Each structure stands twice: as structure tokens, then as C-alpha cells.
């Protein structure tokens, strides 16, 4: 569970409530059901026009990944790659075939299968990089869809404000209702801004960070596979892969993977 996401949602809500209360307002003053229909419902159903049905329906499942801390196994990649490299140096490349089915990483398994089959290094890199790029492209399609929703929300907020102003202007004879009606009209603008800047865009930003980590892990796998294919010294390969890790993780395993 990614507690940072939960803290952000709860903390953001708390700050909004405190802002309203300390400014002399009340929570009831910023709650308006028609505004919810306009901003939340309107902007979401606009997604069915802008995106394929599968993406519009699957949006919440993808956004839910922001509540999880993904583990792309960067540390295990270094350890496993070094072990496989040492095995290949001792017993030959073909010896790697025995343990391929035990690997949990399909991407690593694909690369090592190509190595065992005697595929040229340039071809291995091309195949693996293309698979990595296609994976990232799929991620970016979802992230772009989330960003599209974030862009629609403020627009529907403005539409709700205009609708409210139209209703207000049609009843100008009631002077006492002008202030309250104006406040209700502006609530949809508030809702649209809250959706875009607090509830939607931050999710896409976090998913972008997840994507970056996953692509970095795949780059590590590619480097390791090509090092094994080239018969590179396992220690040198491990040093290359360690450069991808953050200082804390690197320090935790550096002594083991670089031991003599």
C-alpha cells in the first residue's frame, strides 16, 4: 500500500476543509449536488467520446495502481544476472537453458532464451528494446487518457458556472438571492479545479513515476542479458547494473555482488 497517496488525499481534503472553515464559510456552502453531476459526471462521460470504451471503463482500475508500491525487483535483477553470468562462464551458455523456466521475470526469460538460441547481440537488443518501448507506449496511452480527463474537468466546471449564472440572471428581480446564487454558480468551477489538480493529475504523475522505474528495470535486464551474451566478466557486469540503483539499495548489496 502506498501511504503517500492516501496521505495526499486525506491531507488535501483536510486542507480544503480548514481553508473553508477558517475563512468564515461552512462545508454546507461548498456542497452542491448539481455541481457534482456537471463536473464529475459530465467530464467522465466525455471520456467515452474521447477514448475507446475499454479505456473509459478501465480508468479507475489503472488509477488504483497509484495506491500500490510496485516492486520491479531491481535488486534481484543484479543478483540473478550475476549468478547467471557466473554459471554461463563456468558451464557455457547452453547451461542457462535448465533454469529458464524457474525465472519469474518474463522479460528476462525472453532475453536469455535468445542468448541460449545463439542470437546475435544486436538482434537481441533490437527485440528487447522494441518490447520495452511497446510496454511503455501502452502505459503512456493510459496516462494520456487520465490527463485528458483532468483537462475536461475544469471545462465542465466553467460550463456549470455559466449555467448557474444564466439561472441567476433570469431572476434578477430577487436581489436577496443574487449573492447565494452567485456562490452556487461558482462552486462548479471549484469542483473542476479540485478534480484536475487534486484528484486526477496527481494520479497520472505517480503512474509516470512507476513507468519510469519499470523501464529502468527493463534497461537493467537488457544490459545484463547482453553482457552474458558477450561473455563479459560477471563482476564488471554487476558494477554496470549497480549504477541503476539508488545509493541505499546499492550499498545494501554491493558487498555481496562485488565480492572476490
Tab-separated table of C-alpha atoms in Angstrom, residues 1 11 15 17 58 62 70 76 79 86 107 112 117-118 133 159 188 190 203 209 213 242 246 256:
chain	number	residue	atom	x	y	z
A	1	UNK	CA	0.000	0.000	0.000
A	11	UNK	CA	-4.373	15.773	3.730
A	15	UNK	CA	-6.626	21.477	3.956
A	17	UNK	CA	-11.958	21.907	4.885
A	58	UNK	CA	-10.863	0.708	-17.120
A	62	UNK	CA	-5.466	1.891	-13.652
A	70	UNK	CA	5.300	-1.567	-7.159
A	76	UNK	CA	17.087	-9.189	-7.592
A	79	UNK	CA	21.854	-10.688	-8.043
A	86	UNK	CA	28.887	-16.862	-13.487
A	107	UNK	CA	11.237	-10.161	-19.969
A	112	UNK	CA	18.056	-15.295	-22.038
A	117	UNK	CA	19.498	-19.859	-29.070
A	118	UNK	CA	22.701	-18.161	-30.224
A	133	UNK	CA	9.129	0.510	-25.960
A	159	UNK	CA	-19.890	25.161	-18.018
A	188	UNK	CA	-18.714	24.064	-10.171
A	190	UNK	CA	-14.141	24.954	-7.654
A	203	UNK	CA	-2.520	10.107	-10.147
A	209	UNK	CA	6.996	7.622	-11.897
A	213	UNK	CA	11.040	2.743	-12.635
A	242	UNK	CA	24.628	-1.306	-9.741
A	246	UNK	CA	19.701	4.285	-5.647
A	256	UNK	CA	27.811	-9.344	-1.920
